XYZ file of C-alpha atoms in Angstrom:
208
model
C -15.637 -1.924 -85.444
C -14.611 -4.103 -82.470
C -16.633 -7.240 -81.744
C -19.726 -6.876 -79.562
C -18.562 -9.254 -76.874
C -15.340 -7.148 -76.280
C -17.303 -3.871 -76.011
C -19.651 -5.445 -73.589
C -16.935 -6.616 -71.323
C -15.304 -3.272 -71.186
C -18.654 -1.629 -70.434
C -19.157 -4.090 -67.701
C -15.814 -3.421 -66.283
C -16.252 0.123 -66.180
C -19.604 -0.086 -64.504
C -18.165 -2.427 -61.873
C -15.350 0.002 -61.038
C -17.867 2.749 -60.827
C -19.952 0.888 -58.340
C -16.783 -0.085 -56.214
C -15.781 3.601 -56.091
C -19.321 4.711 -55.178
C -19.531 2.092 -52.351
C -16.114 2.972 -51.033
C -17.062 6.594 -50.854
C -20.165 5.804 -48.985
C -18.257 3.744 -46.258
C -17.268 5.699 -43.197
C -13.478 6.244 -42.784
C -12.020 4.881 -39.675
C -9.278 6.862 -37.799
C -8.063 6.958 -34.289
C -8.724 10.114 -32.353
C -6.066 11.443 -30.200
C -6.876 11.254 -26.501
C -7.761 14.320 -24.602
C -5.384 15.706 -21.899
C -7.726 14.348 -19.203
C -7.669 10.912 -20.802
C -3.791 11.046 -20.887
C -3.561 11.926 -17.252
C -6.014 9.178 -16.348
C -3.886 6.729 -18.228
C -0.761 7.822 -16.551
C -2.538 7.769 -13.140
C -3.553 4.239 -13.581
C -0.003 3.179 -14.097
C 1.356 4.684 -10.956
C -1.801 4.703 -8.753
C -0.220 2.394 -6.110
C 2.602 4.842 -5.589
C 0.255 7.830 -5.501
C -1.819 6.306 -2.909
C 1.307 5.131 -1.012
C 2.522 8.675 -0.815
C -0.790 9.739 0.713
C -0.843 6.983 3.271
C 2.777 7.356 4.151
C 2.684 11.083 4.788
C -0.741 11.039 6.396
C 0.521 8.554 9.029
C 3.784 10.701 9.707
C 1.921 14.042 10.045
C -0.924 12.629 11.937
C 1.263 11.272 14.706
C 3.212 14.388 15.313
C 0.836 16.320 17.461
C 0.416 13.147 19.901
C 3.954 12.824 20.966
C 3.096 14.565 24.330
C 0.289 12.043 25.003
C 2.689 9.069 25.444
C 2.687 8.351 29.170
C 6.073 8.776 30.707
C 7.774 10.395 33.588
C 10.396 11.650 31.227
C 9.358 15.273 30.568
C 11.573 15.679 27.557
C 10.188 12.521 25.775
C 8.089 14.678 23.340
C 11.307 16.518 22.220
C 13.267 13.312 21.976
C 10.558 11.686 19.910
C 10.360 14.666 17.569
C 14.183 14.616 16.814
C 14.055 10.818 16.642
C 11.466 11.191 13.845
C 13.581 13.797 11.949
C 16.825 11.860 12.143
C 15.283 8.371 11.384
C 13.219 9.788 8.571
C 16.259 11.257 6.972
C 18.270 8.037 7.416
C 15.466 5.902 5.870
C 15.929 7.869 2.510
C 19.290 6.495 1.501
C 18.145 2.916 2.410
C 16.561 2.776 -1.057
C 20.037 2.566 -2.446
C 20.760 -0.564 -0.399
C 17.319 -2.192 -0.514
C 15.721 -0.829 -3.749
C 12.000 -1.502 -4.086
C 10.995 -2.310 -7.706
C 7.388 -3.193 -6.986
C 4.551 -0.724 -6.669
C 2.421 -3.227 -4.635
C 5.086 -3.675 -2.037
C 5.446 0.115 -1.551
C 1.639 0.338 -1.032
C 1.596 -2.601 1.478
C 4.418 -1.003 3.480
C 2.444 2.365 3.611
C -0.787 0.514 4.733
C 1.242 -1.170 7.537
C 2.491 2.251 8.735
C -1.167 3.526 8.918
C -2.055 0.400 10.810
C 0.770 0.875 13.378
C -0.859 4.170 14.384
C -3.379 2.042 16.447
C -0.608 0.382 18.336
C 0.713 3.813 19.317
C -2.728 4.859 20.521
C -3.018 1.763 22.628
C 0.080 2.871 24.515
C -1.304 6.487 24.882
C -4.415 5.026 26.433
C -2.443 2.978 28.875
C -3.035 -0.544 27.463
C 0.624 -1.353 26.506
C 2.683 0.479 29.317
C 5.753 1.086 27.232
C 8.813 2.575 28.840
C 10.426 5.597 27.303
C 13.093 3.680 25.486
C 10.474 1.390 23.842
C 8.608 4.419 22.683
C 11.598 6.175 21.183
C 12.506 2.851 19.464
C 9.075 2.339 17.940
C 8.824 5.897 16.752
C 12.339 5.531 15.278
C 11.416 2.429 13.184
C 8.126 4.062 12.313
C 9.967 7.217 10.979
C 12.735 5.173 9.289
C 10.040 3.351 7.284
C 8.534 6.751 6.371
C 11.638 7.921 4.637
C 12.167 4.569 2.995
C 8.606 4.173 1.624
C 8.438 7.896 0.518
C 11.679 7.906 -1.281
C 10.889 4.487 -3.035
C 7.593 5.906 -4.445
C 9.248 9.103 -5.637
C 11.898 7.077 -7.367
C 9.952 4.309 -8.850
C 6.838 5.987 -10.299
C 8.484 8.413 -12.708
C 10.817 5.660 -13.983
C 7.763 3.862 -15.563
C 7.685 6.468 -18.267
C 10.075 7.686 -20.966
C 8.901 11.129 -22.032
C 9.520 14.324 -19.901
C 5.750 15.213 -20.181
C 4.682 11.988 -18.452
C 7.464 12.175 -15.879
C 6.284 15.695 -15.034
C 2.731 14.598 -14.716
C 3.701 11.874 -12.394
C 5.650 14.260 -10.321
C 2.576 16.593 -10.198
C 0.414 13.676 -9.025
C 2.794 12.529 -6.250
C 3.116 16.206 -5.015
C -0.597 16.632 -5.049
C -1.196 13.473 -3.086
C 1.557 14.650 -0.546
C -0.301 18.026 0.007
C -3.614 16.357 0.276
C -2.235 13.982 2.843
C -0.764 16.844 4.974
C -4.166 18.722 5.102
C -6.107 15.487 5.795
C -3.781 14.445 8.559
C -3.873 17.919 10.228
C -7.689 18.086 10.209
C -8.013 14.375 11.437
C -5.423 14.929 14.289
C -7.329 18.038 15.408
C -10.408 16.092 15.958
C -8.770 13.098 17.523
C -6.808 15.262 19.943
C -9.922 16.518 21.624
C -11.126 12.926 21.977
C -7.827 11.716 23.321
C -7.808 14.578 25.767
C -11.055 13.390 27.264
C -9.947 9.692 27.339
C -6.533 10.369 28.918
C -8.009 12.779 31.521
C -10.631 10.124 32.442
C -8.006 7.397 32.534
C -5.748 9.604 34.765
C -8.762 10.341 37.169
């Protein structure tokens, strides 16, 4: 028969182990839940939000100005056509500039797009007769404006997907940029339709 002290220690050990097992079974198990698709998209958007907003502002400014080319005061009847082709050529030339002057900062891309939207007010000052530009100055300003459009847009499309490694994340970024593009076109067309009526009244009054 074993000594009483030894048997007591064994019994105490077994009871303490049983308590630990019981307490551990009562404690909640911690584990990380996989984020939902919406949460994944939101996390991706937060990383490229400046580029997505820059695409919206950049495209909005370009499309918004298009219907107002005939409003630039000039004796040159072909000025609206010249401005249209100037926009196309300079926009195209601005795209490969990203190879020479690559932008690696989303905030810089966003600031350039904001400046493009702000320059719209300068164009309207000329349309209303406050600046009195000649035809060459108008063509030059529209050319620089359009050159920046191609540069900013291409920079955003190149930089944003490069922030991710997986094809799924790159695809989601591309979808966000394209959605921003289409929203900008729609918003610009609607806005220009309202402003055109207002500008027609202003320019008619100014001419009278």
